């Protein structure tokens, strides 16, 4: 006859075995139906573009339908809330420096926190470029001179309030020790048009959108936001080379799921995307969208997201981000 202690121990062992068997079954059965690849932006942007590269390959790798779901709004929070509402691995999220960065730093709090998210992989990086209408500033030094001599008069366009570009206006101001006047637009395309027309003195845009306009001469690039110059924009100096390493920044995008998704399902997704992103044809297709492939495995991307969030909170602590 079993003693009480032995009986309880036996029950715990049986429960643990049952749990392990259930998780194993989840992994074996996954995926058994359609997966939603959630894009928290409208069609046509750089995030939507990389998802359209990866989704059909994921469908092939997992032998299951993968449908792209665009849920834009509220600085990517609406779509992110939608994706994070499930814990079964059937909604995966395009997740990067906005919805898992700036959106968690300023403004109304989303329904999710960074602790609620587990990364699958990083996919790409995007440099940012400070552009101006030809003739407005002949060089970065000319821009900096006027910004220092006339505080709060040089206007800087961003692609939206509390977006990464807005944070970069503040990061740049702090790194250069100047006061710039932020002018938010509701899209990168409107911001670029404003810069071309001289509606703003300068604008922060992605390198992908800047390239065509710089090469066409409709805007002048004053610097690129990363440590090194871009190979396809050789005449645009990097901000680090100009002497301001504290102003180095970039946007990035990747993939994530709800952290309560079964570990076995997370492993399935991580393995699938690692294989997909190792394909040179996939890298070429992402590069063709204007972004730079930059794979990081899930744990490394998790760490990057948390480090980036800490940096953004330091920036936001020094300035109001609601105007």
Short mmCIF file of C-alpha atoms in Angstrom, two decimals:
data_model
loop_
_atom_site.label_atom_id
_atom_site.label_comp_id
_atom_site.label_asym_id
_atom_site.label_seq_id
_atom_site.Cartn_x
_atom_site.Cartn_y
_atom_site.Cartn_z
CA UNK A 1 0.00 0.00 0.00
CA UNK A 2 1.35 3.43 -1.01
CA UNK A 3 2.09 5.98 1.69
CA UNK A 4 0.67 9.48 1.31
CA UNK A 5 4.05 10.95 0.36
CA UNK A 6 4.76 8.24 -2.21
CA UNK A 7 1.25 8.57 -3.62
CA UNK A 8 1.64 12.33 -4.05
CA UNK A 9 5.04 11.86 -5.65
CA UNK A 10 3.58 9.31 -8.05
CA UNK A 11 0.78 11.70 -8.99
CA UNK A 12 3.28 14.47 -9.72
CA UNK A 13 5.33 12.12 -11.90
CA UNK A 14 2.25 10.99 -13.84
CA UNK A 15 1.16 14.60 -14.31
CA UNK A 16 4.64 15.58 -15.58
CA UNK A 17 4.66 12.68 -18.05
CA UNK A 18 1.16 13.60 -19.25
CA UNK A 19 2.22 17.23 -19.72
CA UNK A 20 5.32 16.20 -21.68
CA UNK A 21 3.24 13.87 -23.86
CA UNK A 22 0.73 16.67 -24.51
CA UNK A 23 3.49 19.12 -25.52
CA UNK A 24 5.05 16.48 -27.77
CA UNK A 25 1.68 15.90 -29.40
CA UNK A 26 1.31 19.66 -29.93
CA UNK A 27 4.63 19.77 -31.75
CA UNK A 28 3.77 16.73 -33.88
CA UNK A 29 0.36 18.13 -34.79
CA UNK A 30 1.66 21.64 -35.49
CA UNK A 31 0.78 23.12 -37.86
CA UNK A 32 -2.49 21.41 -38.70
CA UNK A 33 -4.28 24.45 -40.12
CA UNK A 34 -3.73 27.87 -41.66
CA UNK A 35 -1.16 30.23 -40.11
CA UNK A 36 -1.75 34.00 -40.11
CA UNK A 37 1.33 36.14 -40.73
CA UNK A 38 0.26 39.46 -39.21
CA UNK A 39 1.62 42.73 -40.62
CA UNK A 40 0.74 45.65 -38.29
CA UNK A 41 0.96 48.11 -41.21
CA UNK A 42 -0.87 48.62 -44.49
CA UNK A 43 0.23 46.96 -47.74
CA UNK A 44 3.16 48.42 -49.64
CA UNK A 45 5.68 49.27 -46.94
CA UNK A 46 9.03 47.63 -46.20
CA UNK A 47 7.54 45.36 -43.51
CA UNK A 48 4.75 44.17 -45.77
CA UNK A 49 7.35 43.59 -48.51
CA UNK A 50 9.54 41.22 -46.49
CA UNK A 51 6.52 39.29 -45.22
CA UNK A 52 5.43 38.73 -48.82
CA UNK A 53 8.87 37.29 -49.52
CA UNK A 54 8.81 34.92 -46.53
CA UNK A 55 5.16 33.82 -46.31
CA UNK A 56 5.07 31.53 -49.37
CA UNK A 57 8.35 29.93 -48.32
CA UNK A 58 7.01 29.29 -44.83
CA UNK A 59 3.93 27.69 -46.35
CA UNK A 60 6.15 25.39 -48.37
CA UNK A 61 8.43 24.58 -45.44
CA UNK A 62 5.56 23.68 -43.09
CA UNK A 63 3.25 22.28 -45.75
CA UNK A 64 0.39 24.45 -44.58
CA UNK A 65 -1.37 27.59 -45.87
CA UNK A 66 0.09 30.90 -44.67
CA UNK A 67 -2.09 33.97 -45.18
CA UNK A 68 -0.88 37.57 -44.78
CA UNK A 69 -3.11 39.70 -42.56
CA UNK A 70 -2.60 43.47 -42.67
CA UNK A 71 -3.86 45.17 -39.49
CA UNK A 72 -2.52 48.77 -39.53
CA UNK A 73 -3.06 51.56 -37.04
CA UNK A 74 -1.91 53.14 -33.78
CA UNK A 75 1.82 52.93 -34.54
CA UNK A 76 1.51 49.18 -35.26
CA UNK A 77 -0.26 48.46 -31.96
CA UNK A 78 -3.60 47.33 -33.44
CA UNK A 79 -2.07 44.52 -35.47
CA UNK A 80 0.30 43.57 -32.68
CA UNK A 81 -2.55 43.28 -30.17
CA UNK A 82 -4.36 41.05 -32.65
CA UNK A 83 -1.37 38.75 -33.09
CA UNK A 84 -0.57 38.59 -29.38
CA UNK A 85 -4.17 37.61 -28.53
CA UNK A 86 -3.41 33.97 -29.40
CA UNK A 87 -1.02 31.52 -27.75
CA UNK A 88 -1.18 28.59 -30.15
CA UNK A 89 1.40 29.59 -32.78
CA UNK A 90 -1.17 30.18 -35.51
CA UNK A 91 -0.64 33.94 -35.54
CA UNK A 92 2.93 35.10 -36.06
CA UNK A 93 3.82 38.78 -35.99
CA UNK A 94 6.10 40.99 -38.04
CA UNK A 95 7.82 42.58 -35.08
CA UNK A 96 10.54 45.20 -34.89
CA UNK A 97 11.76 48.53 -33.64
CA UNK A 98 8.31 50.18 -33.69
CA UNK A 99 5.76 47.72 -32.28
CA UNK A 100 8.29 46.14 -29.89
CA UNK A 101 10.19 49.37 -29.32
CA UNK A 102 8.76 52.84 -29.57
CA UNK A 103 5.15 51.68 -29.04
CA UNK A 104 6.18 50.27 -25.65
CA UNK A 105 8.01 53.44 -24.68
CA UNK A 106 5.64 56.37 -25.20
CA UNK A 107 1.95 57.00 -25.65
CA UNK A 108 -0.98 54.77 -24.64
CA UNK A 109 0.17 51.37 -23.39
CA UNK A 110 -0.60 48.41 -25.66
CA UNK A 111 -2.27 45.28 -24.33
CA UNK A 112 1.09 43.49 -24.51
CA UNK A 113 4.52 44.03 -22.95
CA UNK A 114 7.97 42.91 -24.07
CA UNK A 115 7.72 40.01 -21.58
CA UNK A 116 4.67 38.72 -23.48
CA UNK A 117 6.69 38.21 -26.66
CA UNK A 118 9.16 35.57 -27.83
CA UNK A 119 11.26 36.26 -30.91
CA UNK A 120 11.51 33.80 -33.80
CA UNK A 121 14.21 35.63 -35.77
CA UNK A 122 15.42 39.00 -36.97
CA UNK A 123 14.99 39.41 -40.72
CA UNK A 124 16.37 42.77 -41.86
CA UNK A 125 17.89 46.14 -41.05
CA UNK A 126 17.10 49.55 -42.49
CA UNK A 127 19.41 52.55 -42.35
CA UNK A 128 18.00 56.05 -42.01
CA UNK A 129 19.14 59.12 -43.93
CA UNK A 130 18.80 62.82 -43.13
CA UNK A 131 17.76 64.50 -46.37
CA UNK A 132 17.15 68.10 -47.42
CA UNK A 133 15.95 69.99 -50.47
CA UNK A 134 18.89 70.68 -52.81
CA UNK A 135 20.38 74.06 -51.93
CA UNK A 136 18.87 74.28 -48.43
CA UNK A 137 21.99 72.94 -46.71
CA UNK A 138 25.16 72.36 -48.68
CA UNK A 139 26.52 69.93 -46.09
CA UNK A 140 26.04 68.39 -42.67
CA UNK A 141 28.25 71.12 -41.19
CA UNK A 142 25.96 73.80 -42.61
CA UNK A 143 22.93 72.08 -41.09
CA UNK A 144 24.65 71.74 -37.71
CA UNK A 145 25.82 75.38 -37.74
CA UNK A 146 22.31 76.73 -38.29
CA UNK A 147 20.78 74.32 -35.77
CA UNK A 148 23.20 75.59 -33.12
CA UNK A 149 22.84 79.25 -33.99
CA UNK A 150 19.03 79.16 -34.24
CA UNK A 151 17.65 76.76 -31.63
CA UNK A 152 14.18 75.33 -32.22
CA UNK A 153 13.88 76.78 -35.72
CA UNK A 154 15.34 74.07 -37.98
CA UNK A 155 12.42 71.74 -38.78
CA UNK A 156 12.84 67.97 -39.03
CA UNK A 157 10.19 65.75 -40.59
CA UNK A 158 9.44 62.23 -39.36
CA UNK A 159 7.09 59.53 -40.62
CA UNK A 160 4.87 59.80 -37.55
CA UNK A 161 4.43 60.71 -33.91
CA UNK A 162 6.17 58.24 -31.56
CA UNK A 163 7.60 56.25 -34.46
CA UNK A 164 11.28 55.32 -34.65
CA UNK A 165 11.92 58.38 -36.83
CA UNK A 166 10.43 60.62 -34.12
CA UNK A 167 12.68 58.98 -31.53
CA UNK A 168 15.61 59.52 -33.86
CA UNK A 169 14.86 63.26 -34.01
CA UNK A 170 15.27 63.29 -30.22
CA UNK A 171 18.33 61.02 -30.26
CA UNK A 172 19.96 63.26 -32.87
CA UNK A 173 19.12 66.41 -30.90
CA UNK A 174 20.72 64.96 -27.79
CA UNK A 175 23.79 63.64 -29.62
CA UNK A 176 24.41 66.94 -31.43
CA UNK A 177 23.42 69.07 -28.42
CA UNK A 178 20.92 71.10 -30.44
CA UNK A 179 17.19 71.80 -30.27
CA UNK A 180 15.36 70.76 -33.45
CA UNK A 181 11.69 71.31 -34.22
CA UNK A 182 9.91 68.03 -34.93
CA UNK A 183 7.24 67.96 -37.67
CA UNK A 184 5.42 64.59 -37.85
CA UNK A 185 3.70 63.30 -40.99
CA UNK A 186 1.48 60.25 -41.20
CA UNK A 187 3.62 58.37 -43.71
CA UNK A 188 7.13 58.21 -45.10
CA UNK A 189 5.93 59.15 -48.58
CA UNK A 190 4.31 62.39 -47.36
CA UNK A 191 7.41 63.23 -45.38
CA UNK A 192 9.61 62.74 -48.44
CA UNK A 193 7.39 65.01 -50.55
CA UNK A 194 7.60 67.65 -47.81
CA UNK A 195 11.40 67.47 -47.83
CA UNK A 196 11.56 67.72 -51.62
CA UNK A 197 9.29 70.78 -51.56
CA UNK A 198 11.20 72.48 -48.73
CA UNK A 199 8.16 72.28 -46.46
CA UNK A 200 10.60 71.06 -43.78
CA UNK A 201 14.28 71.91 -43.61
CA UNK A 202 15.35 68.27 -43.29
CA UNK A 203 13.64 64.89 -42.93
CA UNK A 204 14.57 61.50 -41.54
CA UNK A 205 13.73 58.81 -44.08
CA UNK A 206 14.72 55.20 -44.67
CA UNK A 207 17.69 54.59 -46.93
CA UNK A 208 15.45 52.51 -49.18
CA UNK A 209 13.17 55.48 -49.87
CA UNK A 210 16.05 57.98 -49.95
CA UNK A 211 18.17 56.19 -52.53
CA UNK A 212 16.09 56.88 -55.64
CA UNK A 213 15.54 60.53 -54.72
CA UNK A 214 19.20 61.18 -53.84
CA UNK A 215 20.41 59.60 -57.06
CA UNK A 216 17.80 61.59 -59.01
CA UNK A 217 18.90 64.83 -57.34
CA UNK A 218 15.50 65.66 -55.87
CA UNK A 219 16.96 65.60 -52.33
CA UNK A 220 20.45 65.82 -50.85
CA UNK A 221 21.62 63.27 -48.29
CA UNK A 222 23.39 64.91 -45.32
CA UNK A 223 24.29 61.68 -43.52
CA UNK A 224 23.32 58.06 -43.03
CA UNK A 225 22.47 56.92 -39.51
CA UNK A 226 24.68 53.84 -39.23
CA UNK A 227 28.36 53.28 -38.45
CA UNK A 228 29.39 52.84 -42.08
CA UNK A 229 28.32 54.32 -45.39
CA UNK A 230 25.87 52.48 -47.62
CA UNK A 231 27.51 50.90 -50.67
CA UNK A 232 24.78 52.23 -52.96
CA UNK A 233 25.02 55.78 -51.52
CA UNK A 234 28.81 56.30 -51.52
CA UNK A 235 28.59 60.11 -51.38
CA UNK A 236 26.54 60.15 -48.16
CA UNK A 237 28.78 60.05 -45.09
CA UNK A 238 27.93 58.04 -41.96
CA UNK A 239 27.06 59.91 -38.77
CA UNK A 240 29.75 58.02 -36.86
CA UNK A 241 32.44 59.09 -39.32
CA UNK A 242 31.22 62.66 -38.92
CA UNK A 243 32.10 62.33 -35.24
CA UNK A 244 28.78 61.53 -33.55
CA UNK A 245 28.67 57.83 -32.57
CA UNK A 246 25.89 58.55 -30.07
CA UNK A 247 23.64 59.31 -33.06
CA UNK A 248 24.12 55.88 -34.66
CA UNK A 249 20.78 54.08 -35.10
CA UNK A 250 18.87 51.83 -37.47
CA UNK A 251 15.46 50.27 -37.79
CA UNK A 252 15.03 46.52 -37.86
CA UNK A 253 12.29 43.98 -38.39
CA UNK A 254 11.78 40.37 -37.48
CA UNK A 255 9.22 37.80 -36.39
CA UNK A 256 7.70 37.01 -32.99
CA UNK A 257 4.89 35.10 -31.30
CA UNK A 258 3.11 35.15 -27.97
CA UNK A 259 5.58 33.99 -25.31
CA UNK A 260 3.04 31.46 -23.98
CA UNK A 261 3.15 29.52 -27.25
CA UNK A 262 4.28 25.94 -26.64
CA UNK A 263 8.11 25.75 -26.75
CA UNK A 264 7.93 22.92 -29.29
CA UNK A 265 5.94 25.12 -31.67
CA UNK A 266 8.35 28.00 -31.20
CA UNK A 267 11.16 25.58 -32.08
CA UNK A 268 9.33 24.53 -35.26
CA UNK A 269 9.00 28.15 -36.37
CA UNK A 270 12.60 29.04 -35.49
CA UNK A 271 13.95 26.07 -37.42
CA UNK A 272 11.78 26.86 -40.44
CA UNK A 273 12.79 30.52 -40.60
CA UNK A 274 16.47 29.73 -40.02
CA UNK A 275 16.41 27.51 -43.08
CA UNK A 276 14.37 29.96 -45.16
CA UNK A 277 16.60 32.93 -44.34
CA UNK A 278 19.76 30.97 -45.13
CA UNK A 279 18.62 30.72 -48.76
CA UNK A 280 20.59 33.20 -50.96
CA UNK A 281 17.51 33.68 -53.15
CA UNK A 282 15.52 34.85 -50.13
CA UNK A 283 18.29 37.28 -49.18
CA UNK A 284 18.33 38.63 -52.73
CA UNK A 285 14.55 39.04 -52.72
CA UNK A 286 14.66 40.99 -49.43
CA UNK A 287 17.49 43.14 -50.77
CA UNK A 288 15.38 43.86 -53.87
CA UNK A 289 12.71 45.40 -51.61
CA UNK A 290 15.28 48.00 -50.48
CA UNK A 291 16.12 46.45 -47.10
CA UNK A 292 19.28 44.68 -45.96
CA UNK A 293 18.95 41.03 -44.88
CA UNK A 294 20.20 40.66 -41.30
CA UNK A 295 19.30 37.29 -39.80
CA UNK A 296 19.54 36.78 -36.04
CA UNK A 297 18.27 33.60 -34.33
CA UNK A 298 15.44 33.90 -31.84
CA UNK A 299 17.40 34.20 -28.57
CA UNK A 300 19.77 36.81 -30.04
CA UNK A 301 16.83 38.78 -31.46
CA UNK A 302 15.08 38.60 -28.08
CA UNK A 303 18.17 40.20 -26.53
CA UNK A 304 18.33 42.88 -29.21
CA UNK A 305 14.69 43.83 -28.69
CA UNK A 306 15.23 44.27 -24.97
CA UNK A 307 18.46 46.23 -25.36
CA UNK A 308 16.83 48.52 -27.93
CA UNK A 309 13.83 49.09 -25.66
CA UNK A 310 16.11 50.13 -22.81
CA UNK A 311 17.87 52.64 -25.09
CA UNK A 312 14.57 54.09 -26.28
CA UNK A 313 13.41 54.54 -22.70
CA UNK A 314 16.56 56.49 -21.92
CA UNK A 315 15.84 58.82 -24.85
CA UNK A 316 12.20 59.25 -23.87
CA UNK A 317 13.09 59.99 -20.25
CA UNK A 318 14.74 63.24 -21.34
CA UNK A 319 11.96 64.66 -23.50
CA UNK A 320 8.19 64.63 -24.04
CA UNK A 321 7.26 62.23 -26.87
CA UNK A 322 3.65 63.32 -27.35
CA UNK A 323 4.35 66.40 -29.47
#
